[in-house]
Structure formats: structure tokens, C-alpha cells
Amino acid sequence: MNIDLKYMKRAVALAKRGAGWVNPNPMVGAVLVKDGRIIGEGFHEFFGGPHAEVNAIRACTAASEQAEGSILYVTLEPCAHEGKTPPCVNLIAEQKIARVVIGITDPNPLVNGQGIQFLQSRGIRVEVGVMEPQIRELNEIFIKYIHTGQPFVVLKSAMTLDGKIATVTNASRWITGERSRKMVHHMRQQLSAVMVGVDTVIFDDPMLNIRMKGEWKNPLKIIADTHGRIPLEAKVLTHDPQLTIVAASEQADMKKLKDIERKGAQVLICPLKNDKVDLAFVMKSLGAMGIDSVMIEGGSTIAFSALQERLVDKVVSFIAPKILGGVNAPTAVGGTGISSMDDAIDLVNMRTRKIGQDLMLEGWIK
């Protein structure tokens, strides 16, 4: 195996440990190598915390190793600007690191190439582009958010083999198996917010939190509720209501919206589009709040609206080996539908994997 590839793979593995904790910053891993062995490694552990390069150098020092003359493998171009932490390039130069191997340049306009230029001006050899496609995908949330200021949107669904997300009586527990449901909880950890339509709250009364052992960060809960129909006893308003945002319109009862706020939730008043809250406005507002990613979990109407508005970046579907039937049983995507095959929403780079007895499909909107 190529030596640079070997150590960059390790840096990528480290970077993944920051998933869900560093948002809206990127996931970054760093490995220091000298004389063919790792002398220090680290990753960006939480938002506002030391960067991966700093943690790797600190680990090196703690192990009584000398970074001078070593090679630094880092998944993202080291920063050259003052943010929540000092510029990493200064520390790299001070440590007299001889060579820096970078996965991708930083898409942040405040950095983009400046870190590389600084290092080269100090006589440090720099190579860029090792595992670039994989690292770009790893940080697809950060890349979209830093370029557009709007969240990366994942449309998630759990359906039967015939495309149903519930029975004709709206019973939906449980369509998929335990391992698939656990995977969804992992996804909730990695993304900043989950979003459902008010009908999902009325029929299923979900908590939209993470219920697994260990240390987790619960996502924000966004409820699209044009007319303010959410029950005040809904679990999203009685369990961690401070994490709930109800996106309503001026058509909602203002007294009801005040009651929602008294519960501890936030109300976002949105304009209407096709007689529903304007999802594009919602996403823009969430981006302005620093929310870099949203997973839309249900139901079928909001799924179609988000697809129709071209707000979705990625689709993840869990398909269970079950058949429900029923012409009136809800499907994963509802709404008014698309009339022409020429206008169908295409996915690219489709991947499949088995999750227990279920099939997980993921693809990106073309």
C-alpha cells in the first residue's frame, strides 16, 4: 500500500470520531509520522475545541516525542486564520515539521489555499489530494454549508417492499428491524436537526431523540406545522422542548403558538407556498441559526415538498422485507406527484447494504 494512503486512511478514521460533535465545523483527523512510525495523532473533537493538528502535536509531546522532521497527515488544509483557536499553520512551522500531506483544500473562503501557501513559504513540503473523494464525502455537510449558508438535507424513509410507511390505519411500529432503527439513531447524532410534518407528530407522537447507551447529543426537532395543529401534550413539547422549533404560518392560532412557546419551544413564523409553510424559507432560516444539516424523517407530504423544491441533497431509505398493500396506505413520498417521467427526480451514486433483514439504500440527488 502507498505509504501516504496508509496514514491518510488512519487520519480519516480519526476524523470520523468527531461526527455530530463538531458541527458546523468539518471533521478533521491528523497523524504525525517519523521514521516509519506514528508519534502522535488526534482529531477535532468538538465545536470550538482544539483542531486535529494541535491534538496530534500535543499527543506527540505527551509521549516525549519530537515533531521536528516528521510528516503530518491531515484530512483538511490547516487553517491560516484566527478563529475560535489560533492558526494551526503557525504551530506546524514552529514544530519544524518537514512535510504536510493534505486530503483536501479548505473550502472556507477564509482559508482556501492560504494555509498551503503559508507552509510552503516556510520551506515545508506540501502535497494535496490524497483520498480527496472520500474526504469530500466525509465533509459533504460542511462543504455545502460553507458555500451556501444552508443546511445539507437528508431525506430518510423506512418502508415496506411495496413502498408503504404505515398500514391503512396509520400503524407504523415497527416497519424496519431493530438494527435499522439503531442506524437511524446514529444518523440523528451525526446531523444537527431532524424534521417531520405535524401529521407524523399527531399519528406517531415521536420523541425524535437518541435512545442508545453512551454519550450522545440530541438533535434539534423541527416540526412543519402550517396551522399550528400540534397537540400541546406531544412528546416533542414535553421532552426537551427547548430543542423543538415549530415552523408555522400566520394562519395558525396565535394563542396556540404562544402556548407552544410557553412550553419552552421556539416558533418560527414562515410565509406560505402552495398553502403550506415555505420549506425553502425554513431551510434558509435554519442555516442562519447555524444549523448545518437536517434529516427529514416524515411524512410523505413534506417529503414530496422538499424534493419538489430541490432542497434534498441525499436520500436514505430502509426497505423491510414486508408487504402491507392498501391503496390508501401512505407511501414514502406523497403530495401531488410528478406527471411526466422526464421530470422524475434522479439519484446518482446509489449504494446498498444489508442492515439485519432490511436493505438500506442511499443516493444523492442528481
Coordinates of C-alpha atoms in Angstrom, one line a residue:
M1 CA 0.0 0.0 0.0
N2 CA 1.1 3.5 -0.7
I3 CA 2.6 5.0 2.5
D4 CA 0.7 8.3 2.2
L5 CA -2.5 6.4 1.6
K6 CA -1.9 4.2 4.7
Y7 CA -1.5 7.1 7.1
M8 CA -4.3 9.2 5.5
K9 CA -6.7 6.3 6.0
R10 CA -5.8 6.5 9.7
A11 CA -6.4 10.2 9.7
V12 CA -9.8 9.7 8.1
A13 CA -10.7 7.1 10.7
L14 CA -9.8 9.6 13.4
A15 CA -11.8 12.4 11.7
K16 CA -15.0 10.3 11.8
R17 CA -14.9 10.3 15.6
G18 CA -16.0 13.9 15.5
A19 CA -19.2 13.2 13.7
G20 CA -22.1 15.1 15.3
W21 CA -19.9 16.9 17.8
V22 CA -18.0 19.4 15.6
N23 CA -21.0 20.8 13.6
P24 CA -21.0 23.3 11.8
N25 CA -17.2 22.7 11.6
P26 CA -15.6 20.0 9.5
M27 CA -14.5 16.6 10.7
V28 CA -10.7 16.5 10.6
G29 CA -8.1 13.9 11.6
A30 CA -4.3 14.3 11.8
V31 CA -1.4 11.8 12.2
L32 CA 2.3 12.6 12.8
V33 CA 4.7 10.1 11.4
K34 CA 8.5 9.9 11.9
D35 CA 10.9 7.2 11.0
G36 CA 8.1 5.0 9.8
R37 CA 6.0 5.1 13.0
I38 CA 3.2 7.2 14.4
I39 CA 4.4 9.5 17.0
G40 CA 1.2 11.5 17.6
E41 CA -2.4 11.6 16.4
G42 CA -5.6 13.5 17.1
F43 CA -8.9 14.7 15.7
H44 CA -11.2 17.7 16.0
E45 CA -13.3 16.5 19.0
F46 CA -15.9 19.2 19.5
F47 CA -17.0 22.6 18.2
G48 CA -14.7 25.3 19.5
G49 CA -12.1 22.8 20.7
P50 CA -8.5 22.4 19.6
H51 CA -8.0 21.4 15.9
A52 CA -6.8 18.0 14.9
E53 CA -3.3 19.2 14.2
V54 CA -3.0 20.7 17.7
N55 CA -4.2 17.5 19.3
A56 CA -1.8 15.4 17.3
I57 CA 1.2 17.6 18.3
R58 CA 0.1 17.6 21.9
A59 CA -0.1 13.8 21.9
C60 CA 3.4 13.7 20.4
T61 CA 4.7 16.0 23.1
A62 CA 2.9 14.0 25.8
A63 CA 4.7 10.8 24.5
S64 CA 8.1 12.6 24.8
E65 CA 8.5 12.5 21.0
Q66 CA 10.0 15.3 18.8
A67 CA 7.8 16.5 15.9
E68 CA 10.8 18.1 14.2
G69 CA 11.5 16.5 10.8
S70 CA 8.2 14.5 10.9
I71 CA 5.4 14.2 8.3
L72 CA 1.9 15.5 9.2
Y73 CA -1.0 13.8 7.5
V74 CA -4.2 15.8 7.9
T75 CA -7.5 15.4 6.1
L76 CA -8.2 19.1 5.7
E77 CA -5.9 22.0 4.9
P78 CA -4.6 23.5 8.1
C79 CA -6.2 26.9 9.0
A80 CA -4.3 30.1 8.5
H81 CA -6.7 32.5 10.1
E82 CA -7.7 33.4 13.7
G83 CA -11.0 31.8 14.6
K84 CA -12.0 30.2 17.9
T85 CA -8.5 28.9 18.0
P86 CA -5.1 30.3 16.8
P87 CA -3.9 29.4 13.2
C88 CA -2.6 25.8 13.0
V89 CA 0.0 26.7 10.4
N90 CA 2.0 28.7 12.9
L91 CA 2.2 25.7 15.2
I92 CA 3.2 23.4 12.4
A93 CA 6.0 25.8 11.4
E94 CA 7.2 26.3 15.0
Q95 CA 7.4 22.5 15.4
K96 CA 9.6 22.3 12.3
I97 CA 7.5 19.6 10.7
A98 CA 9.2 18.7 7.4
R99 CA 6.3 17.7 5.2
V100 CA 2.5 18.1 5.3
V101 CA 0.2 15.7 3.3
I102 CA -3.3 17.2 3.0
G103 CA -6.5 15.4 1.9
I104 CA -8.4 18.4 0.6
T105 CA -8.0 22.2 0.5
D106 CA -10.3 24.0 2.9
P107 CA -13.4 25.2 1.0
N108 CA -13.8 28.0 3.6
P109 CA -13.0 31.3 1.7
L110 CA -11.1 32.4 4.8
V111 CA -8.6 29.6 4.3
N112 CA -8.8 28.2 0.8
G113 CA -5.2 27.8 -0.2
Q114 CA -3.8 30.3 2.3
G115 CA -2.7 27.6 4.7
I116 CA -0.8 25.7 2.0
Q117 CA 0.9 29.0 0.8
F118 CA 2.0 29.8 4.4
L119 CA 3.5 26.3 4.9
Q120 CA 5.3 26.4 1.6
S121 CA 6.7 29.9 2.3
R122 CA 8.3 28.4 5.5
G123 CA 10.0 25.7 3.4
I124 CA 7.7 22.9 4.3
R125 CA 6.9 20.4 1.6
V126 CA 3.2 20.1 0.9
E127 CA 1.2 17.5 -1.1
V128 CA -2.6 17.8 -1.6
G129 CA -5.3 15.4 -2.8
V130 CA -4.7 12.1 -1.0
M131 CA -8.1 10.4 -0.6
E132 CA -9.8 13.6 -1.8
P133 CA -13.1 12.0 -3.0
Q134 CA -13.6 10.1 0.3
I135 CA -12.8 13.2 2.4
R136 CA -15.1 15.4 0.4
E137 CA -17.9 13.0 1.0
L138 CA -17.0 12.8 4.7
N139 CA -17.4 16.5 4.9
E140 CA -20.2 17.0 2.4
I141 CA -22.3 18.7 5.1
F142 CA -19.6 21.3 5.9
I143 CA -18.8 21.9 2.2
K144 CA -22.4 22.7 1.3
Y145 CA -23.0 24.8 4.4
I146 CA -19.8 26.9 4.0
H147 CA -20.6 27.6 0.3
T148 CA -24.4 28.2 0.6
G149 CA -25.1 29.0 4.3
Q150 CA -27.9 26.4 4.1
P151 CA -28.2 23.0 5.7
F152 CA -27.3 19.7 4.0
V153 CA -30.6 17.9 3.8
V154 CA -31.1 14.1 4.0
L155 CA -34.4 12.6 3.2
K156 CA -34.8 9.4 5.3
S157 CA -37.6 6.9 4.9
A158 CA -38.5 3.4 6.3
M159 CA -40.8 1.5 4.1
T160 CA -42.1 -2.0 3.2
L161 CA -41.2 -3.8 0.0
D162 CA -44.3 -2.3 -1.6
G163 CA -43.4 1.3 -0.5
K164 CA -45.7 1.7 2.4
I165 CA -44.7 3.7 5.5
A166 CA -47.7 2.6 7.5
T167 CA -50.8 0.5 7.3
V168 CA -54.2 1.6 6.2
T169 CA -54.9 2.5 9.8
N170 CA -51.6 4.5 10.0
A171 CA -49.9 1.9 12.2
S172 CA -46.2 2.1 11.6
R173 CA -44.4 0.4 14.5
W174 CA -42.3 -1.2 13.5
I175 CA -41.7 -1.5 9.8
T176 CA -38.0 -2.0 9.9
G177 CA -35.9 -4.1 12.3
E178 CA -34.0 -3.1 15.4
R179 CA -30.7 -2.7 13.6
S180 CA -32.1 -0.3 11.1
R181 CA -33.7 1.8 13.9
K182 CA -30.4 1.9 15.7
M183 CA -28.8 3.1 12.5
V184 CA -31.3 6.0 12.3
H185 CA -30.3 7.0 15.9
H186 CA -26.7 7.1 14.7
M187 CA -27.8 9.4 11.8
R188 CA -29.6 11.6 14.3
Q189 CA -26.3 12.0 16.2
Q190 CA -24.4 13.0 13.1
L191 CA -26.9 15.6 11.8
S192 CA -27.8 18.8 13.6
A193 CA -31.6 18.6 13.3
V194 CA -34.5 16.2 12.4
M195 CA -37.6 17.4 10.7
V196 CA -41.1 16.0 10.4
G197 CA -44.6 17.2 9.4
V198 CA -47.2 17.8 12.0
D199 CA -49.2 14.7 10.8
T200 CA -46.3 12.5 11.9
V201 CA -46.5 14.1 15.3
I202 CA -50.2 13.6 15.5
F203 CA -50.3 10.0 14.4
D204 CA -47.0 8.6 15.8
D205 CA -46.1 11.1 18.7
P206 CA -42.4 10.5 18.2
M207 CA -39.7 11.8 20.6
L208 CA -37.2 12.4 17.8
N209 CA -34.3 12.0 20.2
I210 CA -31.5 9.5 20.6
R211 CA -32.2 6.5 22.8
M212 CA -28.9 4.5 22.9
K213 CA -26.3 3.7 25.5
G214 CA -23.3 6.0 25.7
E215 CA -22.8 9.7 25.3
W216 CA -24.9 11.4 22.5
K217 CA -26.0 14.8 21.5
N218 CA -29.8 15.0 20.8
P219 CA -30.7 16.9 17.5
L220 CA -32.9 19.8 17.2
K221 CA -36.5 18.9 16.4
I222 CA -38.2 20.8 13.6
I223 CA -42.0 20.4 13.1
A224 CA -43.6 21.8 9.9
D225 CA -47.0 22.8 11.2
T226 CA -48.7 25.3 8.9
H227 CA -51.9 25.7 11.0
G228 CA -50.5 25.1 14.5
R229 CA -52.2 21.7 14.9
I230 CA -49.5 20.1 17.1
P231 CA -51.0 18.8 20.4
L232 CA -49.6 20.6 23.4
E233 CA -49.1 17.2 25.1
A234 CA -47.0 15.9 22.2
K235 CA -43.7 14.4 23.3
V236 CA -41.6 16.9 21.3
L237 CA -43.2 19.6 23.6
T238 CA -42.9 17.7 26.8
H239 CA -39.4 16.1 26.4
D240 CA -36.6 18.6 25.9
P241 CA -39.0 21.2 24.4
Q242 CA -36.1 23.7 24.3
L243 CA -34.8 21.6 21.3
T244 CA -38.1 22.0 19.4
I245 CA -38.8 24.5 16.7
V246 CA -42.4 24.7 15.3
A247 CA -42.4 26.2 11.8
A248 CA -45.9 27.6 11.5
S249 CA -47.6 30.3 9.4
E250 CA -49.7 33.4 10.3
Q251 CA -52.8 31.2 9.6
A252 CA -52.1 29.4 12.9
D253 CA -54.0 30.4 16.0
M254 CA -51.6 32.9 17.7
K255 CA -52.8 31.9 21.1
K256 CA -51.9 28.3 20.4
L257 CA -48.4 29.4 19.2
K258 CA -48.0 31.4 22.5
D259 CA -48.9 28.2 24.4
I260 CA -46.2 26.3 22.4
E261 CA -43.7 28.9 23.3
R262 CA -44.7 28.7 27.0
K263 CA -43.9 25.0 26.8
G264 CA -40.3 26.1 26.0
A265 CA -40.3 25.5 22.3
Q266 CA -39.5 28.1 19.6
V267 CA -42.0 29.2 17.0
L268 CA -40.8 30.2 13.5
I269 CA -43.4 32.1 11.5
C270 CA -43.0 31.3 7.8
P271 CA -44.6 32.5 4.6
L272 CA -46.8 30.1 2.7
K273 CA -46.1 28.3 -0.5
N274 CA -48.8 26.1 -2.0
D275 CA -50.8 26.6 1.2
K276 CA -48.0 25.1 3.4
V277 CA -45.1 26.6 5.2
D278 CA -42.4 27.5 2.7
L279 CA -39.7 24.9 3.3
A280 CA -37.1 26.9 1.4
F281 CA -37.7 29.7 3.9
V282 CA -37.4 27.2 6.8
M283 CA -34.1 25.9 5.5
K284 CA -32.7 29.4 4.9
S285 CA -33.7 30.3 8.5
L286 CA -32.2 27.2 10.0
G287 CA -28.9 27.9 8.1
A288 CA -28.9 31.5 9.6
M289 CA -29.2 29.9 13.0
G290 CA -26.0 27.9 12.4
I291 CA -27.9 24.6 11.8
D292 CA -25.8 22.9 9.1
S293 CA -27.7 19.7 8.5
V294 CA -31.3 18.4 8.6
M295 CA -32.7 14.9 8.3
I296 CA -36.3 14.9 7.1
E297 CA -37.9 11.8 8.7
G298 CA -41.6 12.0 7.7
G299 CA -44.2 12.1 6.4
S300 CA -45.0 11.7 2.8
T301 CA -46.3 15.2 2.1
I302 CA -43.2 17.0 3.5
A303 CA -41.0 14.5 1.7
F304 CA -42.5 15.4 -1.7
S305 CA -42.5 19.2 -0.9
A306 CA -38.8 19.0 -0.1
L307 CA -38.0 17.1 -3.2
Q308 CA -40.1 19.3 -5.4
E309 CA -38.3 22.4 -4.0
R310 CA -34.9 20.8 -4.7
L311 CA -34.0 21.1 -1.1
V312 CA -32.8 17.5 -0.7
D313 CA -29.2 16.5 -1.1
K314 CA -29.2 12.9 -0.2
V315 CA -31.8 10.1 0.1
V316 CA -31.5 7.2 2.6
S317 CA -34.2 4.5 2.5
F318 CA -34.6 1.5 4.7
I319 CA -36.7 -1.2 3.0
A320 CA -38.1 -4.0 5.1
P321 CA -39.0 -7.5 3.7
K322 CA -42.7 -6.9 4.4
I323 CA -45.7 -6.2 2.2
L324 CA -48.7 -4.2 3.5
G325 CA -50.8 -3.3 0.5
G326 CA -53.7 -1.0 0.6
V327 CA -54.5 1.7 -1.9
N328 CA -54.9 4.2 0.9
A329 CA -51.9 3.2 2.9
P330 CA -49.4 6.0 3.0
T331 CA -46.2 5.8 0.8
A332 CA -42.8 7.3 1.5
V333 CA -43.4 10.2 -0.9
G334 CA -46.9 11.7 -1.4
G335 CA -48.0 15.1 -2.4
T336 CA -49.4 15.9 -5.8
G337 CA -46.7 13.8 -7.6
I338 CA -44.9 14.2 -10.9
S339 CA -46.8 13.8 -14.1
S340 CA -44.0 13.1 -16.6
M341 CA -41.2 10.5 -16.4
D342 CA -39.0 13.2 -17.9
D343 CA -39.4 15.2 -14.7
A344 CA -38.6 12.3 -12.4
I345 CA -36.1 13.2 -9.7
D346 CA -33.0 11.1 -10.4
L347 CA -30.5 9.8 -7.9
V348 CA -26.8 9.1 -8.6
N349 CA -24.1 7.1 -6.9
M350 CA -26.6 4.6 -5.4
R351 CA -25.3 2.3 -2.7
T352 CA -26.9 -0.6 -1.0
R353 CA -26.1 -2.6 2.2
K354 CA -27.9 -5.1 4.4
I355 CA -28.9 -3.9 7.9
G356 CA -30.1 -7.0 9.6
Q357 CA -33.0 -8.3 7.5
D358 CA -33.6 -4.8 5.9
L359 CA -32.0 -3.2 2.9
M360 CA -30.5 0.3 3.2
L361 CA -30.3 2.3 0.0
E362 CA -28.6 5.7 -0.2
G363 CA -28.1 8.0 -3.1
W364 CA -27.5 11.6 -4.0
I365 CA -29.9 13.9 -5.9
K366 CA -28.5 14.3 -9.4

